[in-house]
């Protein structure tokens, strides 16, 4: 017979066990007014009265809490703590669940074992800006006609730029819009491990059949397959089978496929026959939008000029922006009031990642290695074709990324006149408007700084 078990019951049973493991004063101090707020993706969220209790439970009692929760139900993966002012009884009532086995089930909150997709990655919480609008537009076209347009779709960019969020959101939306489509997400590392295990167990045929049954394959971090020839060969054959049957293929990587070392040319060719989109570092306006989104989600007040200051100060990836907002939220809750501009400035000094600095010699080495030329040739007076473009790119980066004066750049690169540097920078700017390969090369070099 089906019975209804709510979170209140689960937490009360857990507290009874915890009370036996710790001292009475500790129990009364730290567990008073705590409750299970909700479960999300197999993670139990514990509501606590303030940030101080949250931090203390996480630091001192997390193992005890997790151990005792799991004794009540072994499907619980981890615990998080949130400051919540919701009435406990209302939350408990809201989160009642039916369980036909006399225990409460969390299966609906786990990553779906059938497709590996994380239900948290959806377009509802995906911030769109100039830096990723092309990738977003391509994703929407795919969702409408999977396997027909932009096949394969290849998304690349540095870590923290939102690639995984985007490609998993595509998978979740296709599932929603096309119930008949079988979607599967996997990292290339997992694919490699599965293939090796299949070879060792003499089950390669079953391995092939598994992946050929899907209508949409999403593979993350393809760069991991660098120099893994046999796995690349298997992926090549899988690609051909899926593509020939109009099945959608989506890849992500930290760099353009043409620049992944140890990647077979035939795979590069397959990747290039579809749509390749770069997700660069978020621009200033996008950083403002991301910050506002995170601030609104956490329901705190931050003045617009502070948001603008944060967007100017933190030029890193989306995860750095989220981390900064989390620090502000924590301090706001601890102090019980809105932080002042000066307080946030001081906080950022300690938590924000400093802007990247590089010496001229380091940049010259990176550029020369990238183009496989001698370092000294960039500063020499030579006009050889294979040297001119790397030298111009070096000048352009020094000017655009590090705001070094034209005369200083000329002096550092072989004592050239500043007008030569101006001409070189202008040429790269013009070429970037029409030369996509140059843009990709520039992005790759910048990612190495």
Short mmCIF file of C-alpha atoms in Angstrom, two decimals, residues 191 212 230-241 264 266-267 270:
data_model
loop_
_atom_site.label_atom_id
_atom_site.label_comp_id
_atom_site.label_asym_id
_atom_site.label_seq_id
_atom_site.Cartn_x
_atom_site.Cartn_y
_atom_site.Cartn_z
CA UNK A 191 33.17 7.52 -23.98
CA UNK A 212 23.78 4.03 -32.75
CA UNK A 230 41.46 3.75 -31.62
CA UNK A 231 38.76 5.70 -29.81
CA UNK A 232 38.90 8.39 -32.49
CA UNK A 233 38.44 5.70 -35.13
CA UNK A 234 35.38 4.36 -33.33
CA UNK A 235 33.98 7.91 -33.01
CA UNK A 236 34.59 8.48 -36.72
CA UNK A 237 32.47 5.46 -37.64
CA UNK A 238 29.78 6.42 -35.13
CA UNK A 239 29.72 9.94 -36.57
CA UNK A 240 29.21 8.63 -40.11
CA UNK A 241 26.38 6.33 -39.07
CA UNK A 264 42.83 12.96 -36.78
CA UNK A 266 39.27 13.01 -40.95
CA UNK A 267 37.55 13.92 -37.69
CA UNK A 270 33.73 15.99 -40.19
#
